Coordinates of C-alpha atoms (C1' of nucleotides) in Angstrom, one line a residue:
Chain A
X1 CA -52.7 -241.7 106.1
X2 CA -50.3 -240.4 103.8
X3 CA -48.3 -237.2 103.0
X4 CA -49.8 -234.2 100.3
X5 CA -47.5 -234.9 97.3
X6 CA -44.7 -232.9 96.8
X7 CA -45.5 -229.6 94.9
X8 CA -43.7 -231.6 91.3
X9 CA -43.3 -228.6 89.4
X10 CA -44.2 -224.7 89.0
X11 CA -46.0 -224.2 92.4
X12 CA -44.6 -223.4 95.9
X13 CA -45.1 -225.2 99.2
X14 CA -49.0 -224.7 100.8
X15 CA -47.5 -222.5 104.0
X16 CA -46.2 -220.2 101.6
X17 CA -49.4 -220.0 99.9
X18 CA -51.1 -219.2 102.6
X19 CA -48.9 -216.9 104.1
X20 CA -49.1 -214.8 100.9
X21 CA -52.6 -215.2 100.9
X22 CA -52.5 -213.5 103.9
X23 CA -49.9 -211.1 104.1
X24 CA -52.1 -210.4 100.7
X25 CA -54.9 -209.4 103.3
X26 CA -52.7 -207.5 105.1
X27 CA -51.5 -205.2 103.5
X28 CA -54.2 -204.9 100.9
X29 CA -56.4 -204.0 104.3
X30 CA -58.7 -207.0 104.1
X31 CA -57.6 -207.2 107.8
X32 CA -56.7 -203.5 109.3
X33 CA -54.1 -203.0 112.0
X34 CA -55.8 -204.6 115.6
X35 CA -57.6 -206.9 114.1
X36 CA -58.1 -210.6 115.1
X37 CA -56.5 -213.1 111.9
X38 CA -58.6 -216.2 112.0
X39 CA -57.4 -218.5 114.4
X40 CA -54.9 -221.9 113.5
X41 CA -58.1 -224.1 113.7
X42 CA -59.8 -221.6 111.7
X43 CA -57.6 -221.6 108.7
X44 CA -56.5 -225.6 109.2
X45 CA -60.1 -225.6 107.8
X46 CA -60.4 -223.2 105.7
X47 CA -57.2 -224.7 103.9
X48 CA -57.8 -228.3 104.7
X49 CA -54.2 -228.7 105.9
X50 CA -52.7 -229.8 109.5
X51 CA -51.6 -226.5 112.3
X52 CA -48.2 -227.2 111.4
X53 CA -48.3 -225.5 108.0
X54 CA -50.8 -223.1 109.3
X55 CA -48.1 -222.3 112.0
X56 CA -45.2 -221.8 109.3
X57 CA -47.2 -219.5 107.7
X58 CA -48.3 -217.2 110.8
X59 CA -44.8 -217.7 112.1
X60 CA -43.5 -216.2 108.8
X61 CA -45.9 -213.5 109.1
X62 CA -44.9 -212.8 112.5
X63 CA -40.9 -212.8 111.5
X64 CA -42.2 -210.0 108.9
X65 CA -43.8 -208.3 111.7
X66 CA -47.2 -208.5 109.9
X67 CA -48.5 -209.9 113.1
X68 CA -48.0 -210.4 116.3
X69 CA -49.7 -213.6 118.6
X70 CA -51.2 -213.5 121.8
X71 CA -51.0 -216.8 123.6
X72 CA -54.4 -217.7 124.7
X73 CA -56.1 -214.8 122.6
X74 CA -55.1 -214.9 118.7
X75 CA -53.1 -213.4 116.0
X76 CA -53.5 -209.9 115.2
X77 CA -52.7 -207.7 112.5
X78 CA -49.8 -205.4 114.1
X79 CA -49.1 -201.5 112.6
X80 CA -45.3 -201.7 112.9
X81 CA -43.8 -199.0 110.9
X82 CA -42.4 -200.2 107.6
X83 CA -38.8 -199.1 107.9
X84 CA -35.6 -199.0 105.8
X85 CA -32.5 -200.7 106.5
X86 CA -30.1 -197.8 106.5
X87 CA -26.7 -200.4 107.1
X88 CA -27.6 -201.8 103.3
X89 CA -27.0 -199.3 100.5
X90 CA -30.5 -199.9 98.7
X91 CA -32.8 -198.2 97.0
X92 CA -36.4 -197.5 98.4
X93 CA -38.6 -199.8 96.3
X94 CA -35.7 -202.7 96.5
X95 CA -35.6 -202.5 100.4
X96 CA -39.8 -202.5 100.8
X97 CA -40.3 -205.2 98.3
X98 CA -38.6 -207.6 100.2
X99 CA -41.2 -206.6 103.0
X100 CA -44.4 -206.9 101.1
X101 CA -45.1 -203.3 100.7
X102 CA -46.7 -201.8 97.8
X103 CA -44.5 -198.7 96.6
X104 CA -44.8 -196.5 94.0
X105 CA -42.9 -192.7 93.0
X106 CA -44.7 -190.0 91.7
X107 CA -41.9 -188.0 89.3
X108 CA -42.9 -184.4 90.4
X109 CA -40.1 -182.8 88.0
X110 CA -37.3 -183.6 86.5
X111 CA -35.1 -181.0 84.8
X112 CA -31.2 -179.8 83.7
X113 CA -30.2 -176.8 85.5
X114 CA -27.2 -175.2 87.0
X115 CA -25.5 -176.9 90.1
X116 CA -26.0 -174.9 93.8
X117 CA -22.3 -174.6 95.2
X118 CA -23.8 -177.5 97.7
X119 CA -24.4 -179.9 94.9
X120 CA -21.3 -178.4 93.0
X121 CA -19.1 -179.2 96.1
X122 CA -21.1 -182.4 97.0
X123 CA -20.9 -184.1 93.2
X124 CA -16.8 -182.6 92.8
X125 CA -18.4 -180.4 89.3
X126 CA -17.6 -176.9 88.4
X127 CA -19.8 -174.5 90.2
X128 CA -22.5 -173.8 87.8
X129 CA -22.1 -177.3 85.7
X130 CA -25.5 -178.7 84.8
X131 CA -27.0 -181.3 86.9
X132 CA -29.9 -183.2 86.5
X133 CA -32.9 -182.4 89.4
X134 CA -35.3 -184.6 90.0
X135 CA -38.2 -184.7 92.3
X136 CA -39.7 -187.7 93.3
X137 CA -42.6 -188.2 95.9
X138 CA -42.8 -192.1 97.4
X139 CA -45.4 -193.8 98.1
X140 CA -45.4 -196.7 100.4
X141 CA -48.9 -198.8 100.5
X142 CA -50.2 -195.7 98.6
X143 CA -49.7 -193.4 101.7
X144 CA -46.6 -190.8 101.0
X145 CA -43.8 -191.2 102.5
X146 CA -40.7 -189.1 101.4
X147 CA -39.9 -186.2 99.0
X148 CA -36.5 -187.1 97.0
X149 CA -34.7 -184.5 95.8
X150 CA -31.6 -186.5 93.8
X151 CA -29.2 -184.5 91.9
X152 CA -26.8 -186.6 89.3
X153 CA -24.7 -185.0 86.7
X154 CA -26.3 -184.3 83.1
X155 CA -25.4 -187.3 81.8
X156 CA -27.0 -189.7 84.0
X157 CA -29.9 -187.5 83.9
X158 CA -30.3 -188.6 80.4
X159 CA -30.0 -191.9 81.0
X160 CA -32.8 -192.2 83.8
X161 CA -34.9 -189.8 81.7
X162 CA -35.4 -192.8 79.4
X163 CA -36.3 -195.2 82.7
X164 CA -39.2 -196.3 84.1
X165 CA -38.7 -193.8 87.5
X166 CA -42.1 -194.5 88.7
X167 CA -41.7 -198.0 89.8
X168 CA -37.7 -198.6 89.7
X169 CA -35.0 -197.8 92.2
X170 CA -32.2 -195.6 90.4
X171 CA -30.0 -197.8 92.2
X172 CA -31.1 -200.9 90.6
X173 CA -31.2 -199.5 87.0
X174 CA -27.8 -198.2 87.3
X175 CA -26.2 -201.1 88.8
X176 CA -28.1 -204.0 86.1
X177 CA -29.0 -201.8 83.2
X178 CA -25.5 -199.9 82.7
X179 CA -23.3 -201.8 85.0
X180 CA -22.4 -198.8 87.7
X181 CA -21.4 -200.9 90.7
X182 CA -22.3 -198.7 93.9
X183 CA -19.5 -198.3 96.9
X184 CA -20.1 -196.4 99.7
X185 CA -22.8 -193.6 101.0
X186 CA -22.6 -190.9 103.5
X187 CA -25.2 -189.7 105.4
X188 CA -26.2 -187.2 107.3
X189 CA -29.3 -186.9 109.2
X190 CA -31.6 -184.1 111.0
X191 CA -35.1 -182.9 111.7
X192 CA -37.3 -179.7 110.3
X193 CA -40.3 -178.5 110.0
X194 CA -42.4 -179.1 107.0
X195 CA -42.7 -176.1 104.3
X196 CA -46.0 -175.4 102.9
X197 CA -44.9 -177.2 99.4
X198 CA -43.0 -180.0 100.6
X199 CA -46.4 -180.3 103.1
X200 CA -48.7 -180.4 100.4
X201 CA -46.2 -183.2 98.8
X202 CA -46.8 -185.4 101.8
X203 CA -50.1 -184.9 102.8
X204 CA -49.2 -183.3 106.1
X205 CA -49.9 -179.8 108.2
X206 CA -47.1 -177.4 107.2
X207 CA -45.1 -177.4 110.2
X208 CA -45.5 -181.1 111.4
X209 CA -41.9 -182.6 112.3
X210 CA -39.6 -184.3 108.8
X211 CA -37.1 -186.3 108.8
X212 CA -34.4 -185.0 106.8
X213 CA -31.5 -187.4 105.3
X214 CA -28.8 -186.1 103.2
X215 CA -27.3 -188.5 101.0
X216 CA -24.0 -188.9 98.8
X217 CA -23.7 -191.9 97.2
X218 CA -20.4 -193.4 95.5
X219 CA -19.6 -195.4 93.1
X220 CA -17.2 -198.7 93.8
X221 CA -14.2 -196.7 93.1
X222 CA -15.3 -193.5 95.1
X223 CA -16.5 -191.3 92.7
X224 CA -19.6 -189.2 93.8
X225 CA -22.4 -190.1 91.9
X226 CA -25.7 -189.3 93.2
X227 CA -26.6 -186.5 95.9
X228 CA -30.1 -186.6 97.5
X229 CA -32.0 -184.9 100.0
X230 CA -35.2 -187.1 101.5
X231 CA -37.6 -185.9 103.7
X232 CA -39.4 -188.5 105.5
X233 CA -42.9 -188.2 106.8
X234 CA -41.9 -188.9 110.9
X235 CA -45.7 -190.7 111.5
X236 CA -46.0 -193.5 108.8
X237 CA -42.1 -194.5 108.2
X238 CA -38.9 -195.2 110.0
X239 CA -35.5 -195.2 108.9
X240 CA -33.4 -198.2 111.4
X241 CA -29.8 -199.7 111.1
X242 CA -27.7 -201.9 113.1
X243 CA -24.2 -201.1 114.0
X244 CA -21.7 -203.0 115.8
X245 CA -18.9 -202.2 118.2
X246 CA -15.7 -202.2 116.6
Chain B
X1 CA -45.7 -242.4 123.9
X2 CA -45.9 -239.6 125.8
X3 CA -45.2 -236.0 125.8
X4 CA -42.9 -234.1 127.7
X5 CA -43.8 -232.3 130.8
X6 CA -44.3 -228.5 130.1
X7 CA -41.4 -227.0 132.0
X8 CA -43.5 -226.4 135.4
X9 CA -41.7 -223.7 137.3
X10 CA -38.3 -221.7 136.0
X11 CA -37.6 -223.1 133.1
X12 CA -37.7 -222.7 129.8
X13 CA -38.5 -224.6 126.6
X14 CA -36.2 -227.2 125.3
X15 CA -36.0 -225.6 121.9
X16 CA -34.6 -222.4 123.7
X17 CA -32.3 -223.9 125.9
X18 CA -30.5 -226.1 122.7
X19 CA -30.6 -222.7 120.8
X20 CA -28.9 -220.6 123.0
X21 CA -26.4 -223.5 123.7
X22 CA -25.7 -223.5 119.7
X23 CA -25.9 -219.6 120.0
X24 CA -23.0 -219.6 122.7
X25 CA -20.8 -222.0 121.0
X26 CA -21.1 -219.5 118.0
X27 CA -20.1 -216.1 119.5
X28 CA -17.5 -218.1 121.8
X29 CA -16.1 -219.3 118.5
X30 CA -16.3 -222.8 119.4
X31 CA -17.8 -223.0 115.7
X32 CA -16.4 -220.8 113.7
X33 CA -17.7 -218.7 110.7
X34 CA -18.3 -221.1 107.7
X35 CA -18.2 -224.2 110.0
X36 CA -21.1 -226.9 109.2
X37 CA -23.3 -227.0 112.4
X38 CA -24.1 -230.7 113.8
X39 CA -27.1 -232.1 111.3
X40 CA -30.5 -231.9 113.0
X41 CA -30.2 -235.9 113.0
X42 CA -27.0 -235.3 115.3
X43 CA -28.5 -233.1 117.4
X44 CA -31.7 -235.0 117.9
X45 CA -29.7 -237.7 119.3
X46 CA -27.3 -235.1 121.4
X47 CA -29.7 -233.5 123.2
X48 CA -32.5 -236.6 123.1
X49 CA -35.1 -234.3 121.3
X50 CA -37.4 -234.6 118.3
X51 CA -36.8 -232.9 115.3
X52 CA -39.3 -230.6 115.7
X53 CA -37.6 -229.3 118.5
X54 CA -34.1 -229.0 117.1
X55 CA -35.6 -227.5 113.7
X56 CA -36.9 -224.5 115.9
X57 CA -34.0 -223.7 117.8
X58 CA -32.1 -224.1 114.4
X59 CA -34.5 -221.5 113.1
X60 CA -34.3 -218.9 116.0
X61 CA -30.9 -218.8 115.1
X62 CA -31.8 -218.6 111.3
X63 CA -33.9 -215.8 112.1
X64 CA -31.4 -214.0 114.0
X65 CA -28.9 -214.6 111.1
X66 CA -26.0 -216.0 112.9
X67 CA -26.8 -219.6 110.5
X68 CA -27.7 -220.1 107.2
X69 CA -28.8 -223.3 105.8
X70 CA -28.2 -225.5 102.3
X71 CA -30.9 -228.1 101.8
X72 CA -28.9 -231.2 101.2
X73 CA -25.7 -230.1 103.0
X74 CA -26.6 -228.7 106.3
X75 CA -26.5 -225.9 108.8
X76 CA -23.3 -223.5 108.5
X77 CA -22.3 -220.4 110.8
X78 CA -22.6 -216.9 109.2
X79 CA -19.7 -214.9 108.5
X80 CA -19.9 -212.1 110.7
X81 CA -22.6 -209.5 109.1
X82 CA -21.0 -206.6 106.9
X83 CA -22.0 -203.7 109.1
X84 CA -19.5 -204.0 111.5
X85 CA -17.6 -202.2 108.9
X86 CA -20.3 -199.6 108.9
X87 CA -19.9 -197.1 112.1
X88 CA -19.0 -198.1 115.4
X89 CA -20.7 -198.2 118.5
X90 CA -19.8 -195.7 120.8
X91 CA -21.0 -193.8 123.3
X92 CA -21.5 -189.7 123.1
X93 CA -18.8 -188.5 125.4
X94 CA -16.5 -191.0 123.7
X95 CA -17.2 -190.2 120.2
X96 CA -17.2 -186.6 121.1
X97 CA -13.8 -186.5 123.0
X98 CA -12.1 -188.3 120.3
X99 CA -12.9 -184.9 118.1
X100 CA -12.0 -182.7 120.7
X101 CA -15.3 -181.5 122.1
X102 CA -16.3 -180.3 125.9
X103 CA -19.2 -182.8 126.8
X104 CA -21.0 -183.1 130.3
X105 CA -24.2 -185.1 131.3
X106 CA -26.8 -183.3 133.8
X107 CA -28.7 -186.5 135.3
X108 CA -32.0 -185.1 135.2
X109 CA -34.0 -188.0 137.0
X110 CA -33.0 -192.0 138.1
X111 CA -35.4 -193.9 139.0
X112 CA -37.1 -197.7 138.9
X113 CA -40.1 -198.0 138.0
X114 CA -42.4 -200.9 136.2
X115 CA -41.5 -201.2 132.2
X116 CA -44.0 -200.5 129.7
X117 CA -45.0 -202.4 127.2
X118 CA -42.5 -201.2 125.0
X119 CA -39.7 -201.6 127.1
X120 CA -40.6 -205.0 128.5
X121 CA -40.3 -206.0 124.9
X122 CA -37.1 -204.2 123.8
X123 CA -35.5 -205.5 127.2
X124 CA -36.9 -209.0 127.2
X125 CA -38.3 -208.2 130.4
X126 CA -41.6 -209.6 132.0
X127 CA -44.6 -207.0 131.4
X128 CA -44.3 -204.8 134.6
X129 CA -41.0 -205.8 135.9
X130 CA -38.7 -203.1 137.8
X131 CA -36.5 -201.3 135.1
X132 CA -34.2 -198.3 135.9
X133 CA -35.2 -195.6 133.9
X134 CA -32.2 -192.6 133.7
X135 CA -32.7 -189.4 131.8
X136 CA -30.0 -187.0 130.9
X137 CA -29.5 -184.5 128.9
X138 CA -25.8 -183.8 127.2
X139 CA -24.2 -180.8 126.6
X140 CA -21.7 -179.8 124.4
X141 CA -19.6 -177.0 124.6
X142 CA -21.6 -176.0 127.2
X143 CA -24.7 -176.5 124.7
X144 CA -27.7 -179.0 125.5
X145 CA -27.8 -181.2 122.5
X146 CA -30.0 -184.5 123.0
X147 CA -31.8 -185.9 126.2
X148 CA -31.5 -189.8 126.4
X149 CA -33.8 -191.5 128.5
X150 CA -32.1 -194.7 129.4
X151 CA -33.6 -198.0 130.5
X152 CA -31.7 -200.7 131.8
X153 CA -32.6 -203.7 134.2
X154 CA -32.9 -202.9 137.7
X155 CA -29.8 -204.9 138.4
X156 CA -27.6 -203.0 136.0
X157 CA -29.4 -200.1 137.7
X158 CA -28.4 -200.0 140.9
X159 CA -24.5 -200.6 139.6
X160 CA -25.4 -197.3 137.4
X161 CA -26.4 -195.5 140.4
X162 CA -23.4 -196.0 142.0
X163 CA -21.2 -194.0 139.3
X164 CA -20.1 -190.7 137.9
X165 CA -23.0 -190.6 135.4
X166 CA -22.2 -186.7 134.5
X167 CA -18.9 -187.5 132.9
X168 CA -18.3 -191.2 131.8
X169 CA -20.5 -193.4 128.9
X170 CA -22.9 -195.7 130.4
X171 CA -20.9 -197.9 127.7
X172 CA -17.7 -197.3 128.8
X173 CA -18.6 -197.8 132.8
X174 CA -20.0 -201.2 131.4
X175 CA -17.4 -202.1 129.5
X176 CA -14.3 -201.2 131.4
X177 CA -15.9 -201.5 135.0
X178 CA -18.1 -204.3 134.9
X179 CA -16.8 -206.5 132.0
X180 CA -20.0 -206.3 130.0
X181 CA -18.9 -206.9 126.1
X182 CA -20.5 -204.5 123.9
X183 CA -22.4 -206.2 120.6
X184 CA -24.2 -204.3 118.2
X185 CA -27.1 -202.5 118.4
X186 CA -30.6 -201.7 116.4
X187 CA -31.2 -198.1 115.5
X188 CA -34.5 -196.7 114.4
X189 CA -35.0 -192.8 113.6
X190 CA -37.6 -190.6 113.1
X191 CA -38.7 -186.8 113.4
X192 CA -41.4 -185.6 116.4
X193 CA -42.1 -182.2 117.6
X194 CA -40.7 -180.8 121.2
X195 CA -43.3 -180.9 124.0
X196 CA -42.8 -178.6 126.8
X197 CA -40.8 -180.4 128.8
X198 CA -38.3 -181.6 126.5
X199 CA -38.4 -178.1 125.1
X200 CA -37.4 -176.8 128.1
X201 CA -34.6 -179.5 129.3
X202 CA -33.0 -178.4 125.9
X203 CA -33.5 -174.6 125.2
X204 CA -35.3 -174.6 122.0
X205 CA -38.9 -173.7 121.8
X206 CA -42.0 -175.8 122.1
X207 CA -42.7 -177.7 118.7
X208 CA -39.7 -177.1 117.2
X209 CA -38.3 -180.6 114.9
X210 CA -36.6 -182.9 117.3
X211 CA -34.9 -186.0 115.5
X212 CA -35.2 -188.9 117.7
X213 CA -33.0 -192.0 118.0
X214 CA -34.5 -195.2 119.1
X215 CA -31.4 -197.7 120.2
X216 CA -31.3 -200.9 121.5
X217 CA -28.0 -202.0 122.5
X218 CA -26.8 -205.6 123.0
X219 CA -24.2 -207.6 124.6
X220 CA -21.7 -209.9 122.8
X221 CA -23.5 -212.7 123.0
X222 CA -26.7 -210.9 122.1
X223 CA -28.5 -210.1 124.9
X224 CA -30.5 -207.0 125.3
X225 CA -28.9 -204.3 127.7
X226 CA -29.8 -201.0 127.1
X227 CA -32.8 -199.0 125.3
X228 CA -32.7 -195.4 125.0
X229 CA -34.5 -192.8 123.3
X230 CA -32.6 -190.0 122.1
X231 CA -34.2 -186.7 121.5
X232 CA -31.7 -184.9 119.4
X233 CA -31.6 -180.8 118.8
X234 CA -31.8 -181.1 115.0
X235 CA -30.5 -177.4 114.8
X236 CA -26.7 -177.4 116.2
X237 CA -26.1 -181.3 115.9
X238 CA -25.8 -183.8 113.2
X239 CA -25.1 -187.1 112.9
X240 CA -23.7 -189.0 110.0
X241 CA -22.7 -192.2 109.0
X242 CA -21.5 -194.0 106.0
X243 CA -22.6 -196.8 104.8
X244 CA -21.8 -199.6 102.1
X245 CA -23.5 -201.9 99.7
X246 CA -23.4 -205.2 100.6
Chain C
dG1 C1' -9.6 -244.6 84.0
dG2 C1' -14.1 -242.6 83.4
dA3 C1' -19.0 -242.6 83.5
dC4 C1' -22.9 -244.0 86.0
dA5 C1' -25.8 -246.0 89.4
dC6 C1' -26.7 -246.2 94.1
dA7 C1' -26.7 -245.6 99.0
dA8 C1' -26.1 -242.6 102.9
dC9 C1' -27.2 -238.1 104.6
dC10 C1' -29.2 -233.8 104.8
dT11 C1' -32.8 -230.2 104.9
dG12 C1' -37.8 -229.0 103.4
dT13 C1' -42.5 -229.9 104.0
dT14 C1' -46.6 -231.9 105.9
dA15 C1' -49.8 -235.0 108.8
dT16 C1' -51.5 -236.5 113.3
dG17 C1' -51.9 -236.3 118.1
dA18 C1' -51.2 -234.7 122.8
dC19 C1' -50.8 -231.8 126.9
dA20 C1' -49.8 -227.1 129.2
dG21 C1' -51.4 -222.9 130.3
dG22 C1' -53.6 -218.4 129.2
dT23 C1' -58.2 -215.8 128.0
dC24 C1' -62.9 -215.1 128.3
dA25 C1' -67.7 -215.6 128.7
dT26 C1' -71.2 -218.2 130.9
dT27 C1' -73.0 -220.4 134.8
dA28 C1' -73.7 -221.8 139.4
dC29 C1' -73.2 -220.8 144.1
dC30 C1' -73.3 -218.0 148.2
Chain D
dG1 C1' -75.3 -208.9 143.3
dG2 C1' -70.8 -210.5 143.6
dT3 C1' -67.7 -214.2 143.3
dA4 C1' -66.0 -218.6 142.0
dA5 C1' -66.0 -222.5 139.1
dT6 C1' -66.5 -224.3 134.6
dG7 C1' -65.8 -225.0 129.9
dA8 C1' -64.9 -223.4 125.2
dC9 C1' -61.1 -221.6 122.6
dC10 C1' -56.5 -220.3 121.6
dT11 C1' -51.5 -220.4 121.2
dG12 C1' -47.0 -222.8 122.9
dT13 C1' -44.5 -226.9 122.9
dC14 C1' -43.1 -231.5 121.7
dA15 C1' -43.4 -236.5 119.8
dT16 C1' -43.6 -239.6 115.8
dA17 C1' -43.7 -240.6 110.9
dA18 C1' -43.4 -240.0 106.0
dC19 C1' -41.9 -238.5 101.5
dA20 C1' -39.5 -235.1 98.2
dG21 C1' -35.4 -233.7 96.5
dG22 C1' -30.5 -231.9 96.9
dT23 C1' -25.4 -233.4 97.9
dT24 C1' -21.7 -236.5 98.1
dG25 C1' -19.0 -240.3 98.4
dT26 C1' -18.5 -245.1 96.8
dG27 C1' -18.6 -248.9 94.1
dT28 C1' -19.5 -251.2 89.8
dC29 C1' -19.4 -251.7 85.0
dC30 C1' -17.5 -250.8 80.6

DNA sequence: GGACACAACCTGTTATGACAGGTCATTACC
DNA sequence: GGTAATGACCTGTCATAACAGGTTGTGTCC
């Protein structure tokens, strides 16, 4: 018997068909967290193709930490936090695409007005200069995850006021549409308690444990360029990085 | 013909025996960043293998991004990942000292005991198997600041025991004492409430925001070592990193 | 000398077949 | 009734074989 042609043209290789199929399943909640995935002899049926390919696409599944196997048992669908790589300056959206989530912002405000002496300090502008606020609320998989608090100076804000905030990363559309090339971030990190409007924001008890990152981001040449507060929902999200000695 | 005899008693699969060969000659520098890897044909022959095999060792080491591939041209090492320039792995006392603050350790509790699930996973243990689990809580000038619950394998245990926990890094007793080379390490963070006991352990009241630090600390060559979580004091503590696009 | 065809390699993808060993429910035995 | 054996299922591992399509050097033809 002979080999499946090779895909000629437009479409993709069958294991990544039906791992997108899948992960499709996944995180569209066709198959919730716990669950049993059909077996490898369930979908070599269903997709009329040999356990190899069925075994690429579970293995890619289980790289993505969609699933996890049992030997003996079965695949299951696994609830790993999604999480954000924190050792690659990227946006939110940019860094959850690449991992098959579903995100979305919800532009709460977005307003001029006159700089705290933190932002002033943090952004190098005159104390009182006008920056640009806005107030973003993410989604990831339609569950909220963070409340983003950027602050830019005036004439960025009226740049991104034209954008399409709700399903861009500001990073991106600085960096393609007007050719910013990012450098460096700092961060700084702690934990506090949830007000009651920053609660309502995230769908959680007033009190219940955020996440709090502060973040200055620079352009390539080390000017400051964007100054952000997030605060991250603790259950449903997870920040991670990898360092190395040195 | 015949299949191989599933590896009976000790040891392991082929596929994971050629990769962490290939893996060793990489972080020995016997191939060096940028080198081409022997072609799966090569290897087949080398190790007398099919190329089913030597495609998933290849793509452990994919996966772990230490190779890349080219179709047409072959496997080549990875330069060395940009995050090394990132921050530096440390530990507390070290990083504090340098800055010129008064740390000390209280060893709360040393014990082995069987690993959890979670822990038997991080640690690439058997489920079950004896783990030393150490819990301390630092101070800094003369302030508690974070409790780390530490677990390492038994063996590096009982070389742990043996030491002046209260003033010296784990890391540092490793590094300089037992000739363990640091690698990098995974971080993931997140924000949870003080219970009672942790409360306690570091003077702040019950339910107040804790940020916690999950690490998981390699050797050189890769190995899992060390898993610690890290409940931080949010309130008199901070820490920050910087990061860069890449 | 330059363009082009071709062969030699290389990875990507897929099929088929086989055995090892774990899980689990059912069945048979004591 | 409890226990042990059995068998159905499932994933892990590995072998052999084939074709598609990219890369590269080589040799031929003009």
């Amino acid at each position: 018997m002979l080999n499946v042609p090779q895909f000629p043209h437009g479409h993709v290789s069958l294991y990544s068909r039906i791992r997108d199929e899948l992960r499709h399943g996944i995180v569209s909640g066709r198959y919730l967290p716990h669950d049993r995935m059909p077996s490898e002899s369930q979908l070599m049926q269903q997709y009329s193709v040999s356990r190899i390919t069925v075994r690429q696409a579970l293995g890619d599944l289980e790289k993505e930490q969609l699933i996890f196997k049992v030997p003996g048992k079965g695949s299951y669908v696994s609830r790993p936090k999604p999480f954000q790589e924190l050792g690659r300056l990227q946006g939110f959206a940019e860094a959850m695409a690449t991992q098959g989530h579903e995100t979305y912002n919800h532009v709460v405000s977005i307003a001029t007005l006159a700089a705290s002496d933190v932002v002033a300090t943090r952004l190098q502008l005159a104390p009182a200069e006008p920056v640009c606020e806005l107030r973003r609320v993410r989604y990831l998989n339609r569950e909220p995850v963070s409340l983003d608090v950027t602050y830019v100076h005036s004439r960025i804000g009226t740049l991104l006021a034209r954008e399409d905030l709700a399903s861009r990363d500001i990073f991106l559309i600085l960096e393609n549409d007007y050719g910013i090339a990012l450098g460096h971030a700092d961060l700084a990190i702690d934990a506090v308690l949830a007000d009651a409007a920053t609660a309502a924001l995230l769908q959680v008890d007033t009190g219940a444990p955020i996440l709090r990152i502060e973040r200055l981001t620079h352009t390539h040449d080390g000017q400051p360029l964007d100054f952000e507060y997030l605060y991250c929902r603790a259950d449903n999200f997870q920040y991670r990085l990898r360092i190395a000695r040195g």
